PDB file of C-alpha atoms and ligand atoms in Angstrom:
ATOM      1  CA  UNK A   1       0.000   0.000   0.000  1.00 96.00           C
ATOM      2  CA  UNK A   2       1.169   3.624  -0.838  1.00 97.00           C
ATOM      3  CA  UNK A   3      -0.335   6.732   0.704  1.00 98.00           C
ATOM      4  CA  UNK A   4      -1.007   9.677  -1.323  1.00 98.00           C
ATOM      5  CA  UNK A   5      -0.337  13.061  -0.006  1.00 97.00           C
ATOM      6  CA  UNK A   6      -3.700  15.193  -1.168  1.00 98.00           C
ATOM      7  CA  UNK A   7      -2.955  18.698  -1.148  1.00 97.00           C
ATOM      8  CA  UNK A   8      -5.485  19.925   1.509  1.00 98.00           C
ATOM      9  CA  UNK A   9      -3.641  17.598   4.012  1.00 98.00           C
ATOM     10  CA  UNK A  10      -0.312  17.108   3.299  1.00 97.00           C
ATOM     11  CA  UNK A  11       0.108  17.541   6.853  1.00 97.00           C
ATOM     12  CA  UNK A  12      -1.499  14.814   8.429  1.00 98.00           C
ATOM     13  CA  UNK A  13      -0.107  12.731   5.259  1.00 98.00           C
ATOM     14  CA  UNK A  14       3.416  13.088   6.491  1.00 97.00           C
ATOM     15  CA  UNK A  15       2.633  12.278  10.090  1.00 98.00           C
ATOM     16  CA  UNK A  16       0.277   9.159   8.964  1.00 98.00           C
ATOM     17  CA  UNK A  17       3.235   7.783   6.955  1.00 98.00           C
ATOM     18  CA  UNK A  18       5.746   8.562   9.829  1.00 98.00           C
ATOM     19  CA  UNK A  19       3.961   6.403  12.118  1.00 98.00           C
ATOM     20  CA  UNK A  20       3.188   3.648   9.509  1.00 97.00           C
ATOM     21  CA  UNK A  21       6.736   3.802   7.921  1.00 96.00           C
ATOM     22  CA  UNK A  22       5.188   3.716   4.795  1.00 95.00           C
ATOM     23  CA  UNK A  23       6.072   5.531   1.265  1.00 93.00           C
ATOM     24  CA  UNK A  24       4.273   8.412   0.806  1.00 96.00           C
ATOM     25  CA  UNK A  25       3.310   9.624  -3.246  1.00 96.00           C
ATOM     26  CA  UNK A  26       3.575  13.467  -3.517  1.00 88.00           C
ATOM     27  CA  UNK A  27       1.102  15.699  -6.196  1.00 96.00           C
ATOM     28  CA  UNK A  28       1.724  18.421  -7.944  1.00 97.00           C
ATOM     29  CA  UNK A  29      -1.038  20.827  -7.004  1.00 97.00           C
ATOM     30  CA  UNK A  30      -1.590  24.275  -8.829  1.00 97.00           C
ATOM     31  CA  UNK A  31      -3.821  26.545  -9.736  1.00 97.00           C
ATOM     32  CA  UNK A  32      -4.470  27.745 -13.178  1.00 97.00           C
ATOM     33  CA  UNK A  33      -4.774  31.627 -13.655  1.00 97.00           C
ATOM     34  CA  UNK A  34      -8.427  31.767 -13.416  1.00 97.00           C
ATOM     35  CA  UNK A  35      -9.128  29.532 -10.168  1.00 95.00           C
ATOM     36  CA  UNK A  36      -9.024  26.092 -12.048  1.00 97.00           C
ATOM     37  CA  UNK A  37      -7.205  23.380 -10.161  1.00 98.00           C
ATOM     38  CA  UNK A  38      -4.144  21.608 -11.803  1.00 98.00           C
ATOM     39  CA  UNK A  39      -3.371  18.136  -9.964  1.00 97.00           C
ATOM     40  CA  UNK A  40      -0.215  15.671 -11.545  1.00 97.00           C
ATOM     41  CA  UNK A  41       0.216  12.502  -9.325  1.00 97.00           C
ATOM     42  CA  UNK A  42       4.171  12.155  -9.478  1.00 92.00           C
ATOM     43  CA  UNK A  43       5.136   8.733  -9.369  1.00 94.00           C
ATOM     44  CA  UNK A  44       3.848   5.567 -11.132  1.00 95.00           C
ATOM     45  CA  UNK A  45       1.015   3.609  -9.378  1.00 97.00           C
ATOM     46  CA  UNK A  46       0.450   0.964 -11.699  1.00 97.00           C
ATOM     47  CA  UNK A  47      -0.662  -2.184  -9.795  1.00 98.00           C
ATOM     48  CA  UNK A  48      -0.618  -0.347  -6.581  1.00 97.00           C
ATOM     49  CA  UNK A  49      -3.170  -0.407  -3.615  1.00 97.00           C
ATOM     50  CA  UNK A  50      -3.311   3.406  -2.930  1.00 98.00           C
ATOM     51  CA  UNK A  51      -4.572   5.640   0.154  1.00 98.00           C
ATOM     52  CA  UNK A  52      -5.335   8.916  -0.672  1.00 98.00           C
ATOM     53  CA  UNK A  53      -4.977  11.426   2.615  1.00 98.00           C
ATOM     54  CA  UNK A  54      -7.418  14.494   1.229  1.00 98.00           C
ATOM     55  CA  UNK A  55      -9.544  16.087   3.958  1.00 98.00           C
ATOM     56  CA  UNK A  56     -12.737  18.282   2.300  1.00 98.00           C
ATOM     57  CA  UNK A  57     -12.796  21.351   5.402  1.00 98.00           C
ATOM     58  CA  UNK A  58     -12.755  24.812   3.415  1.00 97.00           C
ATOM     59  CA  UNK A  59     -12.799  25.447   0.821  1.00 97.00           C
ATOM     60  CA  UNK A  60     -14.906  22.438   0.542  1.00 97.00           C
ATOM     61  CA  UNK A  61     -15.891  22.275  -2.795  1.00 97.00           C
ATOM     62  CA  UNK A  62     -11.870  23.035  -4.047  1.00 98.00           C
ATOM     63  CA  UNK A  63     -11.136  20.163  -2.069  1.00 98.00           C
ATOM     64  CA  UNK A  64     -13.896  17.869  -3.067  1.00 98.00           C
ATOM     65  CA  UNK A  65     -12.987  18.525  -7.038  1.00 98.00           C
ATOM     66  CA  UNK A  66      -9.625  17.623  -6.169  1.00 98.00           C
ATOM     67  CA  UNK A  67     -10.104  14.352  -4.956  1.00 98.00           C
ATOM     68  CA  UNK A  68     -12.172  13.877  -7.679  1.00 98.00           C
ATOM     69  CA  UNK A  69      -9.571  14.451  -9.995  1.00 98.00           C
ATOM     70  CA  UNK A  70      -7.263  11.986  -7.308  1.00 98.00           C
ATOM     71  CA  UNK A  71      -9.462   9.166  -7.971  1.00 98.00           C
ATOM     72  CA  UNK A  72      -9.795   9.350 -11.246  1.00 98.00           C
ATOM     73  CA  UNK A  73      -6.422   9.832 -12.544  1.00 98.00           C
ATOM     74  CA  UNK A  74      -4.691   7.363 -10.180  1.00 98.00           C
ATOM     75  CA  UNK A  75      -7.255   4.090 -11.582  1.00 98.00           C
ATOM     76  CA  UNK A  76      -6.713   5.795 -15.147  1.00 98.00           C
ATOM     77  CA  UNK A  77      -2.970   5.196 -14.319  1.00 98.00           C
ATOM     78  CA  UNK A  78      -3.886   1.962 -13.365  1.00 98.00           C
ATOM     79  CA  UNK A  79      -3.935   1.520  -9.764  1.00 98.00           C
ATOM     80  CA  UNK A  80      -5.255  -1.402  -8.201  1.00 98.00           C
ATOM     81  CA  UNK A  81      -7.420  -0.145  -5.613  1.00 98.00           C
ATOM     82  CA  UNK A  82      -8.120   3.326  -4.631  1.00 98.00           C
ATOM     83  CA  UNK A  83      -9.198   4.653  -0.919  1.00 98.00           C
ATOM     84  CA  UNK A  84      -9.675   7.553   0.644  1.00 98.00           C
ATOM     85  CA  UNK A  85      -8.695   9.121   4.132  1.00 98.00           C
ATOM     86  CA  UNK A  86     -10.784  11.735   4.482  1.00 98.00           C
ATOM     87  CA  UNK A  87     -10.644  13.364   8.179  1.00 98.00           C
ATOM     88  CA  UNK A  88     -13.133  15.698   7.416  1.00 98.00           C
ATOM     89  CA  UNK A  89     -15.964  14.912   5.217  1.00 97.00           C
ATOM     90  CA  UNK A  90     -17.376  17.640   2.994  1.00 96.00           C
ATOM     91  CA  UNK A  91     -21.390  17.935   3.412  1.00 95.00           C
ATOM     92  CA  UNK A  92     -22.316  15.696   6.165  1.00 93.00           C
ATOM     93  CA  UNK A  93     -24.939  18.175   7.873  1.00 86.00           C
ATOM     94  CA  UNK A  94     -27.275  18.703   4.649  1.00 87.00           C
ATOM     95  CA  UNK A  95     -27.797  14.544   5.161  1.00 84.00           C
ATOM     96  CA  UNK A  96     -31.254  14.607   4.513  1.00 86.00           C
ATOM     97  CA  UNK A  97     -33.954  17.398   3.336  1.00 91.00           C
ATOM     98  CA  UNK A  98     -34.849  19.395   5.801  1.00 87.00           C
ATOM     99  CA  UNK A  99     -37.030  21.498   3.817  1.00 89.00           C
ATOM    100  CA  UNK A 100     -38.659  20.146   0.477  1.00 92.00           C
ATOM    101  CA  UNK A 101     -36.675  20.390  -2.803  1.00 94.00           C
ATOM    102  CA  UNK A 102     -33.035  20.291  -1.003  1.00 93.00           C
ATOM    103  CA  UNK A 103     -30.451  18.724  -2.724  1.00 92.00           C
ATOM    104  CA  UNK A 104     -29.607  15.947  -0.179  1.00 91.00           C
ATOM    105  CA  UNK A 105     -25.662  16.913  -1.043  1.00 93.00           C
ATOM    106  CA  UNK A 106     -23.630  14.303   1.371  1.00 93.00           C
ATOM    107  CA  UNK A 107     -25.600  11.578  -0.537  1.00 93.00           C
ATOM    108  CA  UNK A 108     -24.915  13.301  -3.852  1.00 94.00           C
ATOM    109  CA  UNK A 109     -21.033  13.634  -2.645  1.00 96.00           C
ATOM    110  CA  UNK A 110     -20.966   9.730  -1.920  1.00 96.00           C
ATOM    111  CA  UNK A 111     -22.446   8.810  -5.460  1.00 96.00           C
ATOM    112  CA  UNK A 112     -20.121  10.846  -7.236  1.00 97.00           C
ATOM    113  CA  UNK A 113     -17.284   9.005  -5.196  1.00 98.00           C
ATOM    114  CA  UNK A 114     -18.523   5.958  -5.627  1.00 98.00           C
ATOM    115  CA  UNK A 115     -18.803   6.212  -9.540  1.00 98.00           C
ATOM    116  CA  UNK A 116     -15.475   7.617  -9.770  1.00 98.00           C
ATOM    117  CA  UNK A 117     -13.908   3.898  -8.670  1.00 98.00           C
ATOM    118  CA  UNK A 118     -13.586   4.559  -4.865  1.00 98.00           C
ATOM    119  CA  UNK A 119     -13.434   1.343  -2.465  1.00 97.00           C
ATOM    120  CA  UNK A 120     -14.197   2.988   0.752  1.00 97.00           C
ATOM    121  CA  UNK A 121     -13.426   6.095   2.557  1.00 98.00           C
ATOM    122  CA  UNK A 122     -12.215   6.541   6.404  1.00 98.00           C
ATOM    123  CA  UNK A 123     -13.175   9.745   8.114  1.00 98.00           C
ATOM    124  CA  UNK A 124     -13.156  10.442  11.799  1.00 98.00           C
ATOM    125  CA  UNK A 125     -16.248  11.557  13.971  1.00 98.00           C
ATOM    126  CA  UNK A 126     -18.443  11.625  10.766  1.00 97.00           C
ATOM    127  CA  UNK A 127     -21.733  14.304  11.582  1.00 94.00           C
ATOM    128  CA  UNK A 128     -24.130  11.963  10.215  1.00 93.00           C
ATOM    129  CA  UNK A 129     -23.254   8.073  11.580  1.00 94.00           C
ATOM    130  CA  UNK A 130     -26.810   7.191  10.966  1.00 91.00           C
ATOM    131  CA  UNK A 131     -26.132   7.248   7.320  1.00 90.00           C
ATOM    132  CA  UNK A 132     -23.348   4.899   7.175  1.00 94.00           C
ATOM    133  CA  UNK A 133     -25.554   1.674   6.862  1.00 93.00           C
ATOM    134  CA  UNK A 134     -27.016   3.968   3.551  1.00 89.00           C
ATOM    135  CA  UNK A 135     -23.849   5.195   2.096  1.00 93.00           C
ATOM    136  CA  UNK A 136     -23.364   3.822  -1.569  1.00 93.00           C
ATOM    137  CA  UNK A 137     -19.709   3.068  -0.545  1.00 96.00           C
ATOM    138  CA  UNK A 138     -18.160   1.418   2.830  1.00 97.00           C
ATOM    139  CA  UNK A 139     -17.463   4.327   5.019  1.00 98.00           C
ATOM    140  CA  UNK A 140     -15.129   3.554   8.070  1.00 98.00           C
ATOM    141  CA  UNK A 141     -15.935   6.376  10.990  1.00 98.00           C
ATOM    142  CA  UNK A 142     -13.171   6.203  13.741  1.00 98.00           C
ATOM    143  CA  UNK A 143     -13.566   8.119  16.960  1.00 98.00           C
ATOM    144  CA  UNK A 144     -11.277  11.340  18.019  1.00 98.00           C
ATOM    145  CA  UNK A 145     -12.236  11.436  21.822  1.00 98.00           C
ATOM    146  CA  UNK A 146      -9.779   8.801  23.301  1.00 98.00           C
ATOM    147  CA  UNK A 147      -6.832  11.331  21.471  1.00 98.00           C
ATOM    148  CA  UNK A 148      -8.802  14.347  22.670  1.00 98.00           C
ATOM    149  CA  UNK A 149      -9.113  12.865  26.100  1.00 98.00           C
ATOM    150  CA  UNK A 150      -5.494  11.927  26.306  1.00 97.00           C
ATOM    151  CA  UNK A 151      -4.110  15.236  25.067  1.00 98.00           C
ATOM    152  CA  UNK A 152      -6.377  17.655  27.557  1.00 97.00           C
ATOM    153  CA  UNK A 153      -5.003  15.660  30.685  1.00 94.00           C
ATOM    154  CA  UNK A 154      -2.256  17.708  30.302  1.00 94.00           C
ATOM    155  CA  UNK A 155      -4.325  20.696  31.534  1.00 95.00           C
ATOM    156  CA  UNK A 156      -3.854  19.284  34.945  1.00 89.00           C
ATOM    157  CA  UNK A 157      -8.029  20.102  35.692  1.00 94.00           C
ATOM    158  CA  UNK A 158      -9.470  19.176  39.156  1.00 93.00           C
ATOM    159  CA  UNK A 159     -13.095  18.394  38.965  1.00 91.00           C
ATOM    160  CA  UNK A 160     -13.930  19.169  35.246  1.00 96.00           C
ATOM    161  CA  UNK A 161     -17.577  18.518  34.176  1.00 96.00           C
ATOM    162  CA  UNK A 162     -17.403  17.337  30.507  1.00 97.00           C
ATOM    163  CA  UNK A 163     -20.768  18.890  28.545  1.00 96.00           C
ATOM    164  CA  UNK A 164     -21.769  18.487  25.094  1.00 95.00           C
ATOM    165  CA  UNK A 165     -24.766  19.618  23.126  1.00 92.00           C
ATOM    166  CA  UNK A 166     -27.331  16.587  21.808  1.00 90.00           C
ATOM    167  CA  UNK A 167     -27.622  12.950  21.670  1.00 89.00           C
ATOM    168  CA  UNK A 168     -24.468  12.694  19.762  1.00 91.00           C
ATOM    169  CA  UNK A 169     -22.776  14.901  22.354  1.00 93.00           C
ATOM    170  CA  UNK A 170     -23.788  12.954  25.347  1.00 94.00           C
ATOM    171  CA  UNK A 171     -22.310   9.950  23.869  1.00 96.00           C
ATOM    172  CA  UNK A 172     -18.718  12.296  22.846  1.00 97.00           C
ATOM    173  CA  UNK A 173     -18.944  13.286  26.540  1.00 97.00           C
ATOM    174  CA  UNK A 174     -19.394  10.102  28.080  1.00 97.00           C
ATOM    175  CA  UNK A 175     -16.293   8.789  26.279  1.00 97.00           C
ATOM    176  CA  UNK A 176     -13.926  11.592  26.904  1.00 98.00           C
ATOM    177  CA  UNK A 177     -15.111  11.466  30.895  1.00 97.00           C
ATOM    178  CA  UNK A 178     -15.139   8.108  31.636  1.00 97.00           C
ATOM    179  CA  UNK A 179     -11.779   8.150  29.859  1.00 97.00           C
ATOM    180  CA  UNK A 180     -11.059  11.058  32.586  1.00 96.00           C
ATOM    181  CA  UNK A 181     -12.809   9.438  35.671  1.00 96.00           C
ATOM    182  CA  UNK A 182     -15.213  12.309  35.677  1.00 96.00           C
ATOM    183  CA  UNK A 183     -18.862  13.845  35.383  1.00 94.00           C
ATOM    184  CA  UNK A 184     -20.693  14.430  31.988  1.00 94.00           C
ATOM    185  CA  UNK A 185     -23.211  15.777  30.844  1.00 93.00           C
ATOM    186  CA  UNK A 186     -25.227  16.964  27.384  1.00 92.00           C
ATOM    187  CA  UNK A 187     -27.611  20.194  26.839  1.00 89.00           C
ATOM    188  CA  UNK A 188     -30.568  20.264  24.891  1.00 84.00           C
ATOM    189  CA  UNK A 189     -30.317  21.739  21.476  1.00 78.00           C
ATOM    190  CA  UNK A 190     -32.858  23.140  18.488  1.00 80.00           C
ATOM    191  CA  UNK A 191     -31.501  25.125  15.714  1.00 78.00           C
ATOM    192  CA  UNK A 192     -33.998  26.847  13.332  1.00 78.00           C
ATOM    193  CA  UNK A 193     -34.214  25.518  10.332  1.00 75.00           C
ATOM    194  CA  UNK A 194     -33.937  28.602   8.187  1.00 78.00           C
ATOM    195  CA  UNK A 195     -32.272  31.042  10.345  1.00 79.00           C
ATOM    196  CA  UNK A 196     -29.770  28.579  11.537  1.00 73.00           C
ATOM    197  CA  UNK A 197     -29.888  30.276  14.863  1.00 78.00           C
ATOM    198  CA  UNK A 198     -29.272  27.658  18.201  1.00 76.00           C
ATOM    199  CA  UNK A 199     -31.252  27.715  21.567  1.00 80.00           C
ATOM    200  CA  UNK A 200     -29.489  25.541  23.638  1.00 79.00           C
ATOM    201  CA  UNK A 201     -31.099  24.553  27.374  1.00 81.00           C
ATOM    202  CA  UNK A 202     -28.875  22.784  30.316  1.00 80.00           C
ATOM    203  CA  UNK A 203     -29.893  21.501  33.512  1.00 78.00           C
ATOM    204  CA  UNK A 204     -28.643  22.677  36.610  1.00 73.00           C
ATOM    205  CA  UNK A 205     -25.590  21.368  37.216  1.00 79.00           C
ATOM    206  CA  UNK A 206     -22.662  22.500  39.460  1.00 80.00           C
ATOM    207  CA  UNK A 207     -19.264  22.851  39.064  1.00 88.00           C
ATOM    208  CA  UNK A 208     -16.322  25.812  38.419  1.00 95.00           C
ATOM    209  CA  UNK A 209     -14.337  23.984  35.733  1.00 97.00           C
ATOM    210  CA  UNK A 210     -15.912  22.284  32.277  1.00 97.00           C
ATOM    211  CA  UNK A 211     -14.299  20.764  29.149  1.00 98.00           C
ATOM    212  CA  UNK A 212     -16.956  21.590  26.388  1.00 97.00           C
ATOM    213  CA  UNK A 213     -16.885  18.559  23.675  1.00 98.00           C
ATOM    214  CA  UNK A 214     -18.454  18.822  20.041  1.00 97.00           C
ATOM    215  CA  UNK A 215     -17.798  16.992  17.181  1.00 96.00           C
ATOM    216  CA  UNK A 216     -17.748  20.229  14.724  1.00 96.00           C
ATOM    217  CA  UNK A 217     -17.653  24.321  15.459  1.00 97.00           C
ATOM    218  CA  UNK A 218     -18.716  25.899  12.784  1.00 96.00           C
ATOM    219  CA  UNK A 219     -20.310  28.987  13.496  1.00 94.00           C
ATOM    220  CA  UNK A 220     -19.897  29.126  16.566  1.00 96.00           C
ATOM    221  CA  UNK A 221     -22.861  30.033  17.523  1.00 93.00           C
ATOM    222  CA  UNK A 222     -23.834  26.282  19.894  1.00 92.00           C
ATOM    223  CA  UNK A 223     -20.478  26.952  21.878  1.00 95.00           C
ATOM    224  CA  UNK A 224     -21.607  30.606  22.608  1.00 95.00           C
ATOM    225  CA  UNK A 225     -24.976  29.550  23.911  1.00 93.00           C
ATOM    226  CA  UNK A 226     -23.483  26.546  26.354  1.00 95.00           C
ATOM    227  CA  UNK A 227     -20.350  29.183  27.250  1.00 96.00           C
ATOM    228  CA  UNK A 228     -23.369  31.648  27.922  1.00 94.00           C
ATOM    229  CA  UNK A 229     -25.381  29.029  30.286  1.00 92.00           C
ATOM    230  CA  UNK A 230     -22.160  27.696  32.106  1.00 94.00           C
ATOM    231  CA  UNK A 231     -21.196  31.322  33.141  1.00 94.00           C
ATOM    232  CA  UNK A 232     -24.216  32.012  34.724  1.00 91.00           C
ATOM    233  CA  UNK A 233     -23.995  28.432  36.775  1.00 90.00           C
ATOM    234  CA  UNK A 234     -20.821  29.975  38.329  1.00 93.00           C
ATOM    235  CA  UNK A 235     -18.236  28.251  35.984  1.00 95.00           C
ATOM    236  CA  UNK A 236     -15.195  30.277  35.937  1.00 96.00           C
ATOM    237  CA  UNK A 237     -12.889  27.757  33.941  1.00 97.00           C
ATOM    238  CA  UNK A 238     -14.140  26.432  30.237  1.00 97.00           C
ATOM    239  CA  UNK A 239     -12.074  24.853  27.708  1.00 98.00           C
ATOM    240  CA  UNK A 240     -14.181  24.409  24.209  1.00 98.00           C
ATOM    241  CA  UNK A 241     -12.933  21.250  22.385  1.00 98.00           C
ATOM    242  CA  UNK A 242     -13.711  19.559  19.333  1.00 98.00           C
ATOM    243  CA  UNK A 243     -12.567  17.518  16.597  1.00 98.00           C
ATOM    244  CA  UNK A 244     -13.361  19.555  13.826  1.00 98.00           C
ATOM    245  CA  UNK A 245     -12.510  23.357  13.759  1.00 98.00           C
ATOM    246  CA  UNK A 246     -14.295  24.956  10.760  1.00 97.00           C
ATOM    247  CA  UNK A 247     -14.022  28.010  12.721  1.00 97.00           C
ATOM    248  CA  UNK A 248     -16.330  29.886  10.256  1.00 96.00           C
ATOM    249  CA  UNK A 249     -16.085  34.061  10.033  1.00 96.00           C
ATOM    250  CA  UNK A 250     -15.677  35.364  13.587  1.00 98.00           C
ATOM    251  CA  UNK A 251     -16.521  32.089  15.321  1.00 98.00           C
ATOM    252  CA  UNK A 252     -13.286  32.244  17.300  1.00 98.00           C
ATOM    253  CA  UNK A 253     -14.103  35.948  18.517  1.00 98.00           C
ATOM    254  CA  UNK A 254     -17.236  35.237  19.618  1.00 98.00           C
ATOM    255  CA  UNK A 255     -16.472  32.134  21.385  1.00 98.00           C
ATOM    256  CA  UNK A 256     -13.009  34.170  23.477  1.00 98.00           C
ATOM    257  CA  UNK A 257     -16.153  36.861  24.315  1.00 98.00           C
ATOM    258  CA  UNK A 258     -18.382  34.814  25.518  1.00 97.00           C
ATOM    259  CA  UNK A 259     -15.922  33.531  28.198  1.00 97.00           C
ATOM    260  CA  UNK A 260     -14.034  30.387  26.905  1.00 98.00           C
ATOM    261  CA  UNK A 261      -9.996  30.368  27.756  1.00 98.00           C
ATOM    262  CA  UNK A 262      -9.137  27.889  25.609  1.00 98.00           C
ATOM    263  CA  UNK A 263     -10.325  26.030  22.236  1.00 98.00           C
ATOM    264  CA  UNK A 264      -8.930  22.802  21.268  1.00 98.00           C
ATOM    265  CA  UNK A 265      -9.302  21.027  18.419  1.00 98.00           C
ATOM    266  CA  UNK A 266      -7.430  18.232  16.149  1.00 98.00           C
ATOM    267  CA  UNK A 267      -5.755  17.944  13.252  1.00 98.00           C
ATOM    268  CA  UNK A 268      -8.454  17.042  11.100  1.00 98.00           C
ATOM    269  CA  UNK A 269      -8.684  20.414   9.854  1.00 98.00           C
ATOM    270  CA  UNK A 270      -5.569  22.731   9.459  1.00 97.00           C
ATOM    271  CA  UNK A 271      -5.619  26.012  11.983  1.00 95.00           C
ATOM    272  CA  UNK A 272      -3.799  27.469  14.836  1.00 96.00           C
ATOM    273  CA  UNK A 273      -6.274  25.699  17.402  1.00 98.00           C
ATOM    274  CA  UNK A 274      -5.101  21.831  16.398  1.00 98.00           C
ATOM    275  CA  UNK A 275      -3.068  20.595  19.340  1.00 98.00           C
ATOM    276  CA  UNK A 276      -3.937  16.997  18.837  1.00 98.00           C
ATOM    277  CA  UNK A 277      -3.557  14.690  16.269  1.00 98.00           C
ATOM    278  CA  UNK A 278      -5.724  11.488  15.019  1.00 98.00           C
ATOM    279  CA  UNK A 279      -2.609  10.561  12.474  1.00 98.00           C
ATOM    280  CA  UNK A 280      -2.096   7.486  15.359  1.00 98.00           C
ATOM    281  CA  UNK A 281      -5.723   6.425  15.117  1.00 98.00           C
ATOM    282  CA  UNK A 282      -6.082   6.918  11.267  1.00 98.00           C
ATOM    283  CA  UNK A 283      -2.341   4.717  11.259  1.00 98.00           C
ATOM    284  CA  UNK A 284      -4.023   2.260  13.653  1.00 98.00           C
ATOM    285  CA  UNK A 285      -7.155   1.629  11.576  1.00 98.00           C
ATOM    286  CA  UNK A 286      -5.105   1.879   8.201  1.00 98.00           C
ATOM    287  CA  UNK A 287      -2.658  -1.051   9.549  1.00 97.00           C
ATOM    288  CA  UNK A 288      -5.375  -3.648  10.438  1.00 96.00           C
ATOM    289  CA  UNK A 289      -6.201  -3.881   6.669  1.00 93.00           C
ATOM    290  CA  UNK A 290      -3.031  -3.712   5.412  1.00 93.00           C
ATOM    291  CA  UNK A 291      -0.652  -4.722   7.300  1.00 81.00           C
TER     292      UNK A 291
HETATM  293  C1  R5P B 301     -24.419  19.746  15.848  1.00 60.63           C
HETATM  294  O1  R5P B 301     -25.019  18.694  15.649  1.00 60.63           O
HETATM  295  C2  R5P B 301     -22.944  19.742  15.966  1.00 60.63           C
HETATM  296  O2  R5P B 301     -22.528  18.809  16.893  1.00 60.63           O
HETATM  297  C3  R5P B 301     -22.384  21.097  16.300  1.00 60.63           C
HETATM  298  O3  R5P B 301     -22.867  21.475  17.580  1.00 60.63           O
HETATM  299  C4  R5P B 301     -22.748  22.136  15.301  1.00 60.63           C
HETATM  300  O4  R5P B 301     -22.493  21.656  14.018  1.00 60.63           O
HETATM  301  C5  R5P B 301     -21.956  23.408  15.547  1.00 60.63           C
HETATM  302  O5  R5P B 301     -22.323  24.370  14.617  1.00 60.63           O
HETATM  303  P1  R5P B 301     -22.177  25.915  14.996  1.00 60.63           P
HETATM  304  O6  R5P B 301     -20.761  26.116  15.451  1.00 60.63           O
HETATM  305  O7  R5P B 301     -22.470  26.638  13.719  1.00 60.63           O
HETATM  306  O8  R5P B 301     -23.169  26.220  16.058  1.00 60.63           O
END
């Protein structure tokens, strides 16, 4: 097996192939004078079993075309089978239609993939898990909070209180507390469905120091609402984490306001706030099938 270094995460490509001491294929990436992308995979692949390592966080739909053009050139050059490592996945919260006569785009995004030749794609704390059993192609989704949890230990906390937001949430922030030996606990969430606007509701809970978990920040605007809520309980330490920093507009602004002193996030998505990696779970999974 050879990994391929995509040019949105060349990054976690080279730590990935660190840790699994194996050969990494480098691509020519460009762009063209008006905005086109220009992708040249550099080394032969003939007969190979290829990984691609090509995350699809902004600017999503750049990112998406170029693993299009990925997949397509390397089984044109002949490869013998193509994956994909995606960390982040492109379009997972417009899984289903919300409102009638919207394009259902992650299923759209998994078609196209699937035409294209793709085997199966690995991704880490996928938005939508209920759709895996759906997805046209085998979609492996591994789970960030045992790194998370093992990086933020560092922060030498107390009596943190982990809190999410949702159903998904309560399960993040059972795993990264029982993984800490502490509380959890998950707020209620509704987001308008045009507006996009969040109202988040907690229960009373006390406490002075809480490790916020989410799977995405996009906006912003959920981690605001639960910074809001915990402030007024009397909690005068909060450290927003997450796997996925999309850290949209002034997200990061608004989240420092509201009271947070820290955000945390992984390596899934490039940015200043990734102190932990999931190249060593990504390596783990990635060994089991091939050795
Ligand atoms: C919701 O299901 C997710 O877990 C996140 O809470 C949400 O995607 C965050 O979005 P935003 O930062 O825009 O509130």
């Amino acid at each position: 097996m050879k990994l391929l270094a995509g040019p949105a995460s060349t990054e976690i490509a080279y730590k990935i192939s660190r840790i699994m001491r194996a050969d990494l294929i480098e691509v020519e990436h460009r762009f063209f004078p008006d905005r086109e992308n220009y992708i040249r995979v550099k080394e032969a692949v003939k007969g190979e079993d290829i990984v691609i390592i090509q995350g699809m966080h902004p600017p999503q739909d750049t990112h998406a075309i170029q693993t299009f053009f990925l997949i397509d050139t390397l089984i044109d050059l002949g490869a013998n089978s193509v994956e994909l490592v995606s960390p982040y996945l492109a379009y997972t919260r417009q899984d289903k239609r919300f409102l009638d006569g919207e394009a259902i785009s992650f299923i759209t995004l998994l078609k196209i993939l699937k035409n294209l030749g793709l085997r199966k794609t690995y991704t880490v704390n996928i938005h939508c898990p209920w759709l895996i059993p759906e997805s046209p192609i085998p979609i492996i989704d591994l789970r960030g909070e045992k790194p998370l949890a093992a990086y933020i230990q560092r922060y030498n906390f107390s009596n943190p209180i982990v809190v999410s937001v949702g159903k998904k949430g309560l399960d993040m922030a059972k795993m990264v507390a029982e993984y800490l030996g502490v509380m959890y606990t998950a707020a209620q969430s509704e987001r308008d469905k045009v507006t996009g606007s969040v109202r988040v509701e907690l229960d009373g809970i006390p406490g002075i120091e809480a490790i916020i978990v989410d799977d995405i920040i996009s906006t912003g605007g959920t981690m605001v609402e639960l910074i809001k809520l915990l402030k007024k309980r009397g909690f005068q330490k909060i450290y927003v984490t997450c796997i996925h920093a999309l850290l949209v507009g002034d997200a990061v602004e608004k989240i420092f306001s509201a009271g947070a002193d820290r955000i945390i996030a992984s390596d899934t998505i490039p940015n200043k706030f990734a102190e932990y990696s999931v190249a060593g779970i990504i390596s783990e999974e990635l060994k089991k099938r091939y050795g």
